[in-house]
Coordinates of C-alpha atoms in Angstrom, one line a residue:
X1 CA 0.0 0.0 0.0
X2 CA 2.9 2.3 0.8
X3 CA 4.4 1.8 -2.6
X4 CA 1.0 2.5 -4.2
X5 CA 0.6 5.7 -2.2
X6 CA 4.1 6.7 -3.1
X7 CA 3.3 6.4 -6.8
X8 CA 0.2 8.6 -6.4
X9 CA 0.1 11.4 -8.9
X10 CA 1.1 14.9 -7.7
X11 CA -1.6 17.4 -8.5
X12 CA 1.0 20.0 -9.5
X13 CA 2.4 17.6 -12.2
X14 CA 0.4 17.5 -15.5
X15 CA -0.3 14.1 -16.9
X16 CA 1.2 13.6 -20.4
X17 CA -1.3 12.4 -23.0
X18 CA -0.7 10.7 -26.3
X19 CA -1.0 12.9 -29.4
X20 CA -4.3 11.2 -30.3
X21 CA -5.8 11.8 -26.8
X22 CA -4.5 15.4 -26.8
X23 CA -6.2 16.0 -30.2
X24 CA -9.5 14.5 -29.0
X25 CA -9.3 16.6 -25.9
X26 CA -8.7 19.8 -27.9
X27 CA -11.6 19.0 -30.2
X28 CA -14.0 18.4 -27.4
X29 CA -13.0 21.8 -25.8
X30 CA -13.4 23.6 -29.1
X31 CA -16.8 22.0 -29.6
X32 CA -18.1 22.9 -26.1
X33 CA -16.8 26.4 -26.3
X34 CA -18.4 27.0 -29.7
X35 CA -21.8 25.6 -28.5
X36 CA -21.7 28.0 -25.5
X37 CA -20.6 30.9 -27.7
X38 CA -23.4 33.0 -29.0
X39 CA -23.1 35.7 -31.7
X40 CA -25.3 38.6 -30.7
X41 CA -26.6 40.8 -33.4
X42 CA -25.4 44.4 -33.6
X43 CA -28.1 47.0 -33.0
X44 CA -26.2 49.6 -34.9
X45 CA -26.0 47.4 -38.0
X46 CA -28.7 47.6 -40.6
X47 CA -29.7 44.0 -40.9
X48 CA -32.7 44.7 -43.1
X49 CA -32.5 45.0 -46.8
X50 CA -31.7 48.5 -47.9
X51 CA -33.8 50.1 -50.6
X52 CA -32.9 48.8 -54.0
X53 CA -30.6 46.1 -52.6
X54 CA -30.6 42.5 -53.8
X55 CA -29.2 40.0 -51.3
X56 CA -28.9 36.3 -51.4
X57 CA -30.3 35.0 -48.1
X58 CA -28.5 31.7 -48.4
X59 CA -25.1 33.4 -48.9
X60 CA -25.7 35.9 -46.0
X61 CA -25.8 33.4 -43.1
X62 CA -23.1 31.5 -41.2
X63 CA -22.4 28.0 -42.3
X64 CA -22.3 25.2 -39.8
X65 CA -19.6 22.5 -39.5
X66 CA -21.9 19.9 -41.0
X67 CA -22.7 22.1 -44.0
X68 CA -19.0 22.8 -44.5
X69 CA -18.2 19.1 -44.7
X70 CA -21.1 18.7 -47.2
X71 CA -19.6 21.5 -49.4
X72 CA -16.0 20.4 -48.9
X73 CA -16.5 16.8 -50.2
X74 CA -19.7 17.3 -52.2
X75 CA -19.9 16.2 -55.8
X76 CA -20.7 19.7 -57.1
X77 CA -17.6 21.2 -55.6
X78 CA -15.4 18.8 -57.6
X79 CA -17.3 19.5 -60.8
X80 CA -16.8 23.3 -60.4
X81 CA -13.2 22.9 -59.5
X82 CA -12.6 20.8 -62.6
X83 CA -14.2 23.6 -64.8
X84 CA -11.8 26.1 -63.2
X85 CA -8.9 23.8 -63.7
X86 CA -9.7 23.6 -67.5
X87 CA -9.9 27.4 -67.5
X88 CA -6.5 27.8 -65.8
X89 CA -4.9 25.5 -68.3
X90 CA -6.3 27.2 -71.4
X91 CA -8.3 30.5 -71.1
X92 CA -9.5 30.0 -74.7
X93 CA -11.8 27.2 -73.5
X94 CA -15.4 28.5 -73.4
X95 CA -16.8 27.7 -70.0
X96 CA -20.3 28.5 -68.7
X97 CA -20.5 31.0 -65.8
X98 CA -19.8 29.2 -62.5
X99 CA -22.3 30.2 -59.8
X100 CA -21.3 29.7 -56.1
X101 CA -23.8 29.5 -53.3
X102 CA -21.5 31.1 -50.7
X103 CA -18.0 32.3 -50.1
X104 CA -16.8 29.1 -48.6
X105 CA -17.7 27.1 -51.7
X106 CA -15.9 29.6 -53.9
X107 CA -12.7 29.5 -51.9
X108 CA -12.8 25.7 -51.8
X109 CA -13.2 25.4 -55.6
X110 CA -10.4 27.8 -56.4
X111 CA -8.1 26.2 -53.9
X112 CA -8.6 22.7 -55.5
X113 CA -8.2 24.1 -59.0
X114 CA -4.9 26.0 -58.3
X115 CA -3.5 23.1 -56.3
X116 CA -4.2 20.7 -59.2
X117 CA -2.5 23.2 -61.6
X118 CA 0.5 23.5 -59.3
X119 CA 1.0 19.7 -59.0
X120 CA -0.1 18.9 -62.5
X121 CA 3.2 17.3 -63.6
X122 CA 3.5 15.1 -60.5
X123 CA -0.2 13.9 -60.8
X124 CA 0.4 12.9 -64.4
X125 CA 3.4 10.8 -63.4
X126 CA 1.4 9.1 -60.6
X127 CA -1.4 8.2 -63.0
X128 CA 1.0 6.9 -65.5
X129 CA 3.1 4.9 -62.9
X130 CA 0.0 3.4 -61.3
X131 CA -1.5 2.4 -64.7
X132 CA -4.8 4.0 -63.5
X133 CA -5.9 5.1 -67.0
X134 CA -5.1 1.6 -68.4
X135 CA -7.8 0.2 -66.1
X136 CA -10.2 3.1 -66.4
X137 CA -9.6 4.5 -69.9
X138 CA -13.0 6.1 -70.2
X139 CA -12.2 8.5 -67.3
X140 CA -9.1 9.8 -69.2
X141 CA -11.3 10.5 -72.3
X142 CA -14.2 12.2 -70.6
X143 CA -13.2 13.3 -67.1
X144 CA -9.5 13.9 -67.0
X145 CA -9.8 17.3 -65.3
X146 CA -12.1 15.9 -62.6
X147 CA -9.6 13.0 -62.0
X148 CA -6.7 15.5 -61.5
X149 CA -8.6 17.6 -59.0
X150 CA -10.0 14.7 -57.0
X151 CA -6.8 12.7 -57.0
X152 CA -4.9 15.5 -55.2
X153 CA -7.7 15.9 -52.7
X154 CA -7.8 12.2 -52.2
X155 CA -4.1 12.2 -51.4
X156 CA -4.3 15.2 -49.0
X157 CA -6.9 13.6 -46.9
X158 CA -5.2 10.3 -46.4
X159 CA -6.7 8.5 -49.3
X160 CA -10.3 9.2 -48.3
X161 CA -13.0 11.7 -49.0
X162 CA -13.8 12.8 -45.5
X163 CA -12.2 14.5 -42.5
X164 CA -11.7 11.3 -40.5
X165 CA -11.7 7.6 -41.0
X166 CA -14.8 6.9 -38.9
X167 CA -16.9 9.8 -40.1
X168 CA -18.5 9.2 -43.5
X169 CA -19.9 12.1 -45.5
X170 CA -23.5 11.4 -46.7
X171 CA -24.2 13.0 -50.1
X172 CA -27.8 13.9 -50.6
X173 CA -29.5 13.1 -53.9
X174 CA -29.6 16.7 -54.9
X175 CA -25.8 17.0 -55.0
X176 CA -25.1 13.5 -56.2
X177 CA -23.4 13.1 -59.6
X178 CA -22.9 9.7 -61.1
X179 CA -19.6 10.4 -62.8
X180 CA -18.1 11.8 -59.6
X181 CA -19.2 8.7 -57.7
X182 CA -17.6 6.5 -60.4
X183 CA -14.3 8.3 -60.0
X184 CA -14.4 7.9 -56.2
X185 CA -15.1 4.2 -56.6
X186 CA -12.2 3.8 -59.0
X187 CA -9.8 5.5 -56.6
X188 CA -10.8 3.2 -53.8
X189 CA -10.4 0.1 -56.0
X190 CA -7.0 1.4 -57.2
X191 CA -5.9 2.8 -53.8
X192 CA -2.9 0.6 -53.2
X193 CA -1.3 1.2 -56.6
X194 CA -1.9 5.0 -56.3
X195 CA -0.4 5.1 -52.9
X196 CA 2.7 3.1 -54.1
X197 CA 3.1 5.5 -57.1
X198 CA 3.0 8.5 -54.8
X199 CA 5.7 6.9 -52.6
X200 CA 8.0 6.0 -55.5
X201 CA 7.8 9.6 -56.9
X202 CA 8.8 11.0 -53.5
X203 CA 11.6 8.5 -53.0
X204 CA 12.9 9.3 -56.5
X205 CA 13.0 13.0 -55.7
X206 CA 14.3 12.5 -52.2
X207 CA 11.4 14.4 -50.8
X208 CA 9.3 13.9 -47.7
X209 CA 6.2 15.5 -49.2
X210 CA 4.8 16.7 -52.5
X211 CA 5.5 20.3 -51.6
X212 CA 9.2 19.5 -51.4
X213 CA 9.1 18.3 -55.0
X214 CA 8.1 21.7 -56.3
X215 CA 10.6 24.3 -57.7
X216 CA 12.3 26.5 -55.1
X217 CA 10.5 29.7 -56.3
X218 CA 7.0 28.1 -56.3
X219 CA 7.7 26.5 -52.9
X220 CA 8.7 29.9 -51.5
X221 CA 5.6 31.5 -52.8
X222 CA 3.4 28.8 -51.3
X223 CA 5.1 29.2 -48.0
X224 CA 4.6 33.0 -48.0
X225 CA 0.9 32.6 -49.2
X226 CA 0.1 30.2 -46.3
X227 CA 1.4 32.8 -43.8
X228 CA -0.5 35.8 -45.2
X229 CA -2.7 37.6 -42.8
X230 CA -6.2 38.5 -43.6
X231 CA -6.9 42.3 -43.7
X232 CA -10.4 43.7 -43.5
X233 CA -11.6 47.2 -43.9
X234 CA -14.2 48.6 -41.4
X235 CA -17.1 49.7 -43.4
X236 CA -18.1 53.2 -42.2
X237 CA -21.5 53.1 -43.9
X238 CA -22.7 50.3 -41.6
X239 CA -21.0 50.6 -38.2
X240 CA -18.2 52.4 -36.4
X241 CA -14.9 50.8 -35.3
X242 CA -15.7 50.6 -31.6
X243 CA -18.9 48.7 -32.3
X244 CA -17.1 46.2 -34.6
X245 CA -14.3 45.6 -32.1
X246 CA -16.7 45.0 -29.2
X247 CA -18.6 42.5 -31.3
X248 CA -15.4 40.6 -32.2
X249 CA -14.4 40.5 -28.5
X250 CA -17.8 39.2 -27.5
X251 CA -17.5 36.5 -30.1
X252 CA -14.2 35.1 -28.7
X253 CA -11.6 37.1 -30.6
X254 CA -8.6 38.3 -28.5
X255 CA -7.0 41.7 -29.2
X256 CA -3.2 41.7 -29.8
X257 CA -1.1 44.8 -30.4
X258 CA 0.9 42.8 -33.0
X259 CA 0.2 39.4 -34.5
X260 CA 3.9 38.8 -34.9
X261 CA 4.1 38.4 -31.1
X262 CA 2.0 35.2 -31.2
X263 CA 3.9 32.1 -30.1
X264 CA 3.5 28.6 -31.5
X265 CA 1.3 27.6 -28.6
X266 CA -1.2 30.3 -29.5
X267 CA -1.8 28.9 -33.0
X268 CA -5.4 28.1 -34.0
X269 CA -6.7 30.7 -31.7
X270 CA -9.0 33.6 -32.6
X271 CA -7.0 36.9 -32.6
X272 CA -7.1 40.2 -34.3
X273 CA -4.9 43.4 -34.4
X274 CA -6.0 47.0 -34.7
X275 CA -4.2 50.4 -34.7
X276 CA -6.0 52.7 -32.3
X277 CA -3.8 55.6 -33.2
X278 CA -2.2 56.0 -36.6
X279 CA -2.9 56.1 -40.3
X280 CA -4.6 52.7 -40.5
X281 CA -7.4 53.1 -37.9
X282 CA -10.0 51.6 -40.2
X283 CA -8.1 48.3 -40.9
X284 CA -8.2 45.0 -38.9
X285 CA -5.7 42.2 -39.2
X286 CA -6.4 38.5 -38.5
X287 CA -3.9 35.6 -38.6
X288 CA -3.9 33.2 -41.5
X289 CA -5.7 30.4 -39.6
X290 CA -8.7 32.6 -38.8
X291 CA -9.7 33.1 -42.4
X292 CA -12.5 30.7 -42.5
X293 CA -13.9 32.0 -39.2
X294 CA -13.8 35.6 -40.4
X295 CA -15.3 34.8 -43.8
X296 CA -18.1 32.9 -42.1
X297 CA -18.7 35.6 -39.4
X298 CA -21.9 37.6 -39.5
X299 CA -19.9 40.9 -39.7
X300 CA -18.3 39.8 -43.0
X301 CA -21.6 38.4 -44.3
X302 CA -23.3 41.8 -43.6
X303 CA -20.4 43.7 -45.3
X304 CA -19.5 45.4 -42.0
X305 CA -16.0 44.0 -42.5
X306 CA -14.9 44.1 -46.1
X307 CA -11.9 41.8 -47.0
X308 CA -9.2 43.9 -48.6
X309 CA -5.5 43.1 -49.2
X310 CA -2.9 45.3 -47.6
X311 CA -1.4 46.5 -51.0
X312 CA -4.9 47.5 -52.1
X313 CA -5.4 49.4 -48.9
X314 CA -2.2 51.3 -49.4
X315 CA -3.2 52.1 -52.9
X316 CA -6.4 53.6 -51.7
X317 CA -4.5 55.6 -49.0
X318 CA -2.4 57.1 -51.8
X319 CA -5.7 58.0 -53.7
X320 CA -7.1 59.6 -50.6
X321 CA -4.1 61.8 -50.0
X322 CA -4.0 62.8 -53.6
X323 CA -7.7 63.8 -53.4
X324 CA -7.1 65.8 -50.2
X325 CA -4.3 67.6 -51.9
X326 CA -6.5 68.6 -54.8
X327 CA -9.1 69.8 -52.3
X328 CA -6.5 72.0 -50.5
X329 CA -5.4 73.5 -53.8
X330 CA -8.9 74.3 -54.7
X331 CA -9.7 75.9 -51.4
X332 CA -6.5 77.9 -51.4
X333 CA -7.2 79.3 -54.9
X334 CA -10.8 80.1 -54.0
X335 CA -9.6 81.9 -50.9
X336 CA -7.5 84.3 -53.0
X337 CA -10.0 84.7 -55.9
X338 CA -13.0 82.9 -57.3
X339 CA -12.1 82.1 -60.8
X340 CA -14.9 82.9 -63.3
X341 CA -16.1 80.2 -65.7
X342 CA -16.4 80.7 -69.4
X343 CA -20.1 81.6 -69.2
X344 CA -19.4 84.3 -66.6
X345 CA -20.7 82.3 -63.6
X346 CA -18.7 81.2 -60.6
X347 CA -16.9 77.9 -60.7
X348 CA -19.0 76.1 -58.1
X349 CA -16.4 73.3 -57.9
X350 CA -14.0 75.8 -56.4
X351 CA -16.6 76.9 -53.9
X352 CA -17.8 73.5 -52.7
X353 CA -14.4 71.8 -52.6
X354 CA -13.7 68.2 -53.5
X355 CA -13.9 66.7 -56.9
X356 CA -15.2 63.8 -58.9
X357 CA -13.0 60.7 -59.4
X358 CA -12.6 58.3 -62.3
X359 CA -11.7 54.6 -61.9
X360 CA -10.4 53.3 -65.3
X361 CA -11.1 49.6 -64.7
X362 CA -13.7 47.9 -62.5
X363 CA -12.9 45.7 -59.6
X364 CA -15.1 43.5 -57.4
X365 CA -16.1 46.6 -55.4
X366 CA -13.7 46.9 -52.5
X367 CA -11.5 49.5 -54.2
X368 CA -14.5 51.5 -55.5
X369 CA -16.1 51.3 -52.1
X370 CA -13.1 52.8 -50.3
X371 CA -12.8 55.5 -52.9
X372 CA -16.5 56.4 -52.4
X373 CA -16.0 56.5 -48.6
X374 CA -14.0 59.7 -48.7
X375 CA -15.9 61.5 -51.4
X376 CA -18.6 63.9 -50.5
X377 CA -22.3 63.1 -51.0
X378 CA -22.4 65.6 -53.9
X379 CA -19.3 64.0 -55.6
X380 CA -19.3 60.9 -57.7
X381 CA -17.0 58.0 -58.7
X382 CA -17.1 57.1 -62.4
X383 CA -16.3 53.5 -63.0
X384 CA -15.5 52.5 -66.6
X385 CA -15.8 49.1 -68.3
X386 CA -18.9 47.9 -66.4
X387 CA -20.8 45.8 -68.9
X388 CA -22.6 42.5 -68.8
X389 CA -22.1 40.3 -65.7
X390 CA -19.3 42.5 -64.4
X391 CA -21.7 45.4 -64.0
X392 CA -24.2 43.2 -62.1
X393 CA -21.4 42.0 -59.8
X394 CA -20.0 45.4 -59.1
X395 CA -23.4 47.0 -58.5
X396 CA -24.4 44.2 -56.2
X397 CA -21.3 44.4 -54.1
X398 CA -21.5 48.2 -53.8
X399 CA -25.1 48.1 -52.8
X400 CA -24.3 45.5 -50.1
X401 CA -21.6 47.7 -48.8
X402 CA -24.0 50.7 -48.8
X403 CA -22.5 52.9 -51.5
X404 CA -24.7 55.2 -53.6
X405 CA -22.4 58.0 -55.0
X406 CA -21.1 56.1 -58.0
X407 CA -21.8 55.9 -61.8
X408 CA -21.3 52.7 -63.7
X409 CA -20.3 53.3 -67.4
X410 CA -20.3 50.6 -70.0
X411 CA -17.8 52.3 -72.2
X412 CA -14.1 51.3 -72.0
X413 CA -11.8 53.9 -70.8
X414 CA -9.6 53.7 -73.9
X415 CA -12.6 54.9 -76.0
X416 CA -13.1 58.1 -73.9
X417 CA -11.7 61.5 -74.9
X418 CA -10.8 64.2 -72.4
X419 CA -13.6 66.6 -73.6
X420 CA -16.7 65.0 -72.1
X421 CA -19.4 67.0 -70.3
X422 CA -20.0 64.2 -67.8
X423 CA -16.4 64.4 -66.6
X424 CA -15.9 68.1 -66.5
X425 CA -15.5 68.2 -62.7
X426 CA -13.0 65.3 -62.6
X427 CA -9.8 66.3 -60.9
X428 CA -8.4 62.8 -60.0
X429 CA -8.0 59.6 -62.0
X430 CA -7.2 56.2 -60.5
X431 CA -5.4 54.3 -63.3
X432 CA -5.4 50.5 -62.6
X433 CA -5.1 48.8 -66.0
X434 CA -4.6 45.0 -66.2
X435 CA -1.0 43.8 -65.4
X436 CA 0.9 40.5 -65.2
X437 CA 0.1 40.2 -61.4
X438 CA 3.6 38.8 -60.9
X439 CA 3.7 40.2 -57.4
X440 CA 0.7 38.2 -56.2
X441 CA 1.6 35.5 -53.7
X442 CA -1.7 34.1 -52.4
X443 CA -3.6 33.6 -55.6
X444 CA -6.9 32.3 -54.1
X445 CA -7.3 35.3 -51.8
X446 CA -6.4 37.7 -54.6
X447 CA -9.0 36.3 -57.1
X448 CA -11.8 36.3 -54.5
X449 CA -11.1 39.8 -53.4
X450 CA -10.1 41.4 -56.7
X451 CA -12.4 39.5 -59.2
X452 CA -12.6 36.2 -60.9
X453 CA -11.7 37.6 -64.3
X454 CA -8.0 37.6 -63.2
X455 CA -7.9 33.8 -63.0
X456 CA -6.7 33.4 -66.6
X457 CA -3.9 36.0 -66.3
X458 CA -2.6 34.4 -63.0
X459 CA -2.3 31.0 -64.6
X460 CA -0.2 32.1 -67.5
X461 CA 3.6 32.6 -67.3
X462 CA 4.8 36.2 -67.6
X463 CA 6.7 35.9 -70.9
X464 CA 8.5 38.9 -72.5
X465 CA 5.9 39.0 -75.2
X466 CA 3.0 39.1 -72.7
X467 CA 4.8 41.8 -70.6
X468 CA 5.4 43.9 -73.8
X469 CA 1.7 43.7 -74.8
X470 CA 0.5 44.7 -71.3
X471 CA 3.0 47.6 -71.1
X472 CA 1.6 49.0 -74.3
X473 CA -1.9 48.8 -73.0
X474 CA -0.9 50.5 -69.8
X475 CA 1.0 53.3 -71.6
X476 CA -2.0 53.9 -73.7
X477 CA -4.3 54.2 -70.6
X478 CA -1.9 56.7 -69.0
X479 CA -1.7 58.8 -72.1
X480 CA -5.5 59.0 -72.3
X481 CA -5.6 60.4 -68.7
X482 CA -3.3 63.2 -69.8
X483 CA -6.0 64.4 -72.3
X484 CA -8.3 65.5 -69.5
X485 CA -7.7 69.3 -69.2
X486 CA -9.1 69.6 -65.7
X487 CA -7.3 66.6 -64.1
X488 CA -4.7 67.6 -61.5
X489 CA -3.5 64.2 -60.2
X490 CA -3.3 60.7 -61.5
X491 CA -2.6 57.6 -59.3
X492 CA -1.1 54.7 -61.2
X493 CA -1.0 51.3 -59.4
X494 CA -0.2 47.7 -60.4
X495 CA 0.5 44.3 -58.8
X496 CA 3.5 43.7 -61.0
X497 CA 7.2 43.4 -60.0
X498 CA 8.6 44.1 -63.5
X499 CA 10.1 47.6 -64.1
X500 CA 8.8 47.5 -67.6
X501 CA 5.3 47.7 -66.1
X502 CA 6.2 50.1 -63.3
X503 CA 8.7 52.9 -63.1
X504 CA 10.3 52.4 -66.6
X505 CA 6.8 52.6 -68.1
X506 CA 5.8 55.8 -66.3
X507 CA 9.1 57.5 -67.1
X508 CA 8.8 56.6 -70.8
X509 CA 5.3 58.0 -70.9
X510 CA 6.3 61.2 -69.1
X511 CA 9.2 61.8 -71.5
X512 CA 6.8 61.6 -74.5
X513 CA 4.8 64.7 -73.3
X514 CA 7.8 67.1 -72.8
X515 CA 6.4 69.5 -75.4
X516 CA 3.2 69.9 -73.5
X517 CA 2.6 73.1 -71.7
X518 CA 1.2 71.6 -68.5
X519 CA 3.3 68.5 -68.0
X520 CA 2.8 65.7 -65.4
X521 CA 5.6 64.6 -63.2
X522 CA 6.1 61.9 -60.5
X523 CA 5.7 63.1 -57.0
X524 CA 6.3 61.7 -53.5
X525 CA 3.5 59.3 -52.4
X526 CA 3.0 58.0 -48.8
X527 CA 5.8 59.9 -47.2
X528 CA 5.3 58.3 -43.8
X529 CA 6.4 54.9 -45.3
X530 CA 10.0 55.9 -46.1
X531 CA 11.3 52.5 -44.8
X532 CA 9.9 50.7 -47.9
X533 CA 10.4 53.6 -50.3
X534 CA 12.3 53.3 -53.6
X535 CA 13.4 56.6 -55.1
X536 CA 14.8 57.5 -58.5
X537 CA 16.3 60.6 -60.0
X538 CA 13.2 61.2 -62.1
X539 CA 10.7 61.0 -59.3
X540 CA 9.4 59.0 -56.3
X541 CA 7.3 55.9 -56.2
X542 CA 6.4 53.2 -53.8
X543 CA 7.4 49.6 -54.7
X544 CA 7.1 46.6 -52.4
X545 CA 8.5 43.2 -53.2
X546 CA 6.3 40.1 -52.4
X547 CA 6.9 38.6 -49.0
X548 CA 5.2 36.7 -46.2
X549 CA 3.6 39.9 -45.1
X550 CA 1.9 41.1 -48.3
X551 CA 1.8 40.8 -52.1
X552 CA 4.2 42.9 -54.2
X553 CA 2.8 46.1 -55.7
X554 CA 3.7 49.4 -57.3
X555 CA 2.0 52.8 -56.9
X556 CA 3.0 56.3 -57.9
X557 CA 1.4 59.8 -58.0
X558 CA 1.5 62.0 -61.2
X559 CA 0.7 65.7 -60.6
X560 CA 0.2 68.3 -63.3
X561 CA 3.0 70.9 -63.2
X562 CA 1.3 74.2 -64.2
X563 CA 3.7 76.7 -65.9
X564 CA 3.7 80.1 -64.1
X565 CA 3.5 83.0 -66.5
X566 CA 5.6 86.1 -66.1
X567 CA 4.1 89.6 -65.4
X568 CA 4.8 90.8 -69.0
X569 CA 3.1 87.7 -70.4
X570 CA 0.0 88.3 -68.3
X571 CA -0.1 92.0 -69.2
X572 CA 0.3 91.2 -72.9
X573 CA -2.5 88.6 -72.8
X574 CA -4.8 91.0 -71.0
X575 CA -4.1 93.8 -73.6
X576 CA -5.0 91.4 -76.4
X577 CA -8.3 90.6 -74.7
X578 CA -9.1 94.4 -74.3
X579 CA -8.9 94.4 -70.5
X580 CA -6.3 97.2 -70.6
X581 CA -6.7 100.6 -72.3
X582 CA -3.8 101.8 -74.5
X583 CA -2.6 105.4 -73.7
X584 CA -1.6 107.9 -76.5
X585 CA 1.3 109.3 -74.5
X586 CA 2.5 110.2 -71.1
X587 CA 0.5 112.7 -69.1
X588 CA 2.3 115.9 -68.2
X589 CA 2.4 116.5 -64.5
X590 CA 1.1 120.0 -63.6
X591 CA 3.3 121.9 -61.3
X592 CA 2.3 124.3 -58.6
X593 CA -1.3 123.0 -58.3
X594 CA -1.8 121.4 -54.9
X595 CA -3.9 118.3 -54.9
X596 CA -6.2 119.4 -52.1
X597 CA -7.3 122.7 -53.8
X598 CA -10.9 123.2 -55.1
X599 CA -11.5 122.9 -58.9
X600 CA -12.0 126.7 -59.5
X601 CA -8.8 127.6 -57.5
X602 CA -6.9 124.9 -59.3
X603 CA -7.9 126.3 -62.7
X604 CA -7.0 129.9 -61.7
X605 CA -3.6 128.7 -60.5
X606 CA -3.0 126.9 -63.7
X607 CA -3.6 130.1 -65.8
X608 CA -1.1 132.0 -63.6
X609 CA 1.4 129.3 -64.1
X610 CA 1.0 129.5 -67.8
X611 CA 1.6 133.3 -67.8
X612 CA 4.7 132.9 -65.7
X613 CA 6.0 130.2 -68.0
X614 CA 5.4 132.7 -71.0
X615 CA 7.4 135.5 -69.3
X616 CA 10.4 133.3 -68.5
X617 CA 10.7 131.9 -71.9
X618 CA 13.1 133.7 -74.3
X619 CA 11.8 135.8 -77.2
X620 CA 12.1 134.3 -80.6
X621 CA 14.6 136.1 -83.0
X622 CA 13.3 138.0 -85.9
X623 CA 13.7 136.5 -89.3
X624 CA 15.7 138.6 -91.8
X625 CA 13.6 139.4 -94.8
X626 CA 15.2 140.0 -98.2
X627 CA 14.8 143.6 -99.6
X628 CA 15.9 145.4 -102.8
X629 CA 19.6 146.2 -103.3
X630 CA 21.1 149.6 -103.3
X631 CA 23.2 151.2 -106.0
X632 CA 26.3 149.4 -104.7
X633 CA 24.6 146.1 -104.9
X634 CA 24.1 145.7 -101.1
X635 CA 20.9 144.5 -99.6
X636 CA 18.5 146.8 -97.9
X637 CA 16.7 145.6 -94.7

């Protein structure tokens, strides 16, 4: 008994559990805490549908764990991912528009498609080594893309189509597809050969995982992309920052001054970071493992938190500062003098302050929403290139966010000339033409946040021919912005890392307009970020290389340099317009007439002055006149 009591466990010593028991214990704690956790609704938020707003009720509610599992391993998700995979391989393939029920399904489909494209060569070797197509040749003919997408997912989940071995996913009849079921059945029948083929390929490459078999550059990008934080913009049209933060804290999120301080033991927790004082007071940061929780949160579904990448946020900051600078110049010029317009009326744009803004190319709505947030209610954002499905998508997103001061234009910006009555009050243009997107690290997040039309450009390699063609289109867009006579500032931005699309392109376009009277020049942008500034002799710009913190991007500010006229040029121009009267000669200054004398006294004094002037003047000499001569021949006078 003594020996038994001596071996009694000390309460201060923690009992070590096996990894499996520790995992089950952690899952049980998470499940119990989530059941007890309740997500109260915000009273300040407008949960009801706003006027003219079209919302999908199914996509605006949180998704349970069971529903996530149904979506993750459903037959329809593999079918949509296969269609995206074909589009990534060849963008000339005509695919019907893919509709997604919610954000989670969209992220899952794009993740499967890009992963299959990344490991395409390895998957082909595995299928060839395992003689899979020799046994199921019909699958190669009709369903090759689906086999590629499903095989990688089959391998990632331990050669099964579920989260665990014991838990089986039941597919309802609505989402059941016969050809997907046949592929799953073929994988289970060929499981041993597929597993052996994967092992042989790893041994041949001396790699412990499939990720280790990728090229070093692709491997580095994947590692950076997996560590990218999620940034969200606090929508001021719905709620304020304090209300959002209190809601997150009540839902279990823990505030941290910096997410870089998180240790390894704090992984998989719910955290967020926020700048209470500084330039980024309307931006929240979440760690990478919280993305699903944030996307599925009611605040994100109600557009109270709008996902926005950090580079896009910095671009919008540059646009806002350029807009504020234009407003200051207008107010300063109006303080000295109100400039008359051509019709004789006052220029009301000078009086009211602010200006209209042009966005050359449409996005999914996050960039346009932030631009509209700092414009006044009487100012508008003109968005070009909104036609077809793109116009419907942009309008839906902007209405969900609560934006109303925008104008969607179906014309392409390249077909617009500077003399347009609709754009007469435009002083700022945000130039965001298509680029190679070579600085993008996390492709899935970028496509979901920036628009699905960039999927084909992300899948193609940035060849010199492609870069040259994009650079010509970008240069043409910048030249068109120069044709607007009232524009004072232009913000050019791209997600490219090639100088041919960035500073070299801008410098080349600026050199081509040297003969212009009012030239544009590159100016300093975001001065408070000098630590990541890259300067050149011809101007200043902001260029950030891709890293584990954010994607690579480029942004610069072009300001119109107005030539100051000299005084003589101003007087000459005024004389030509008849504003100045020409004098015949210099006026003689009258002497002796005091300025403060009455008119009749002044006239009398002037007469006296004239008499005095006549006396003092010498008499003129008499002219000799010719007379007759005398007898001696001399003249007589």
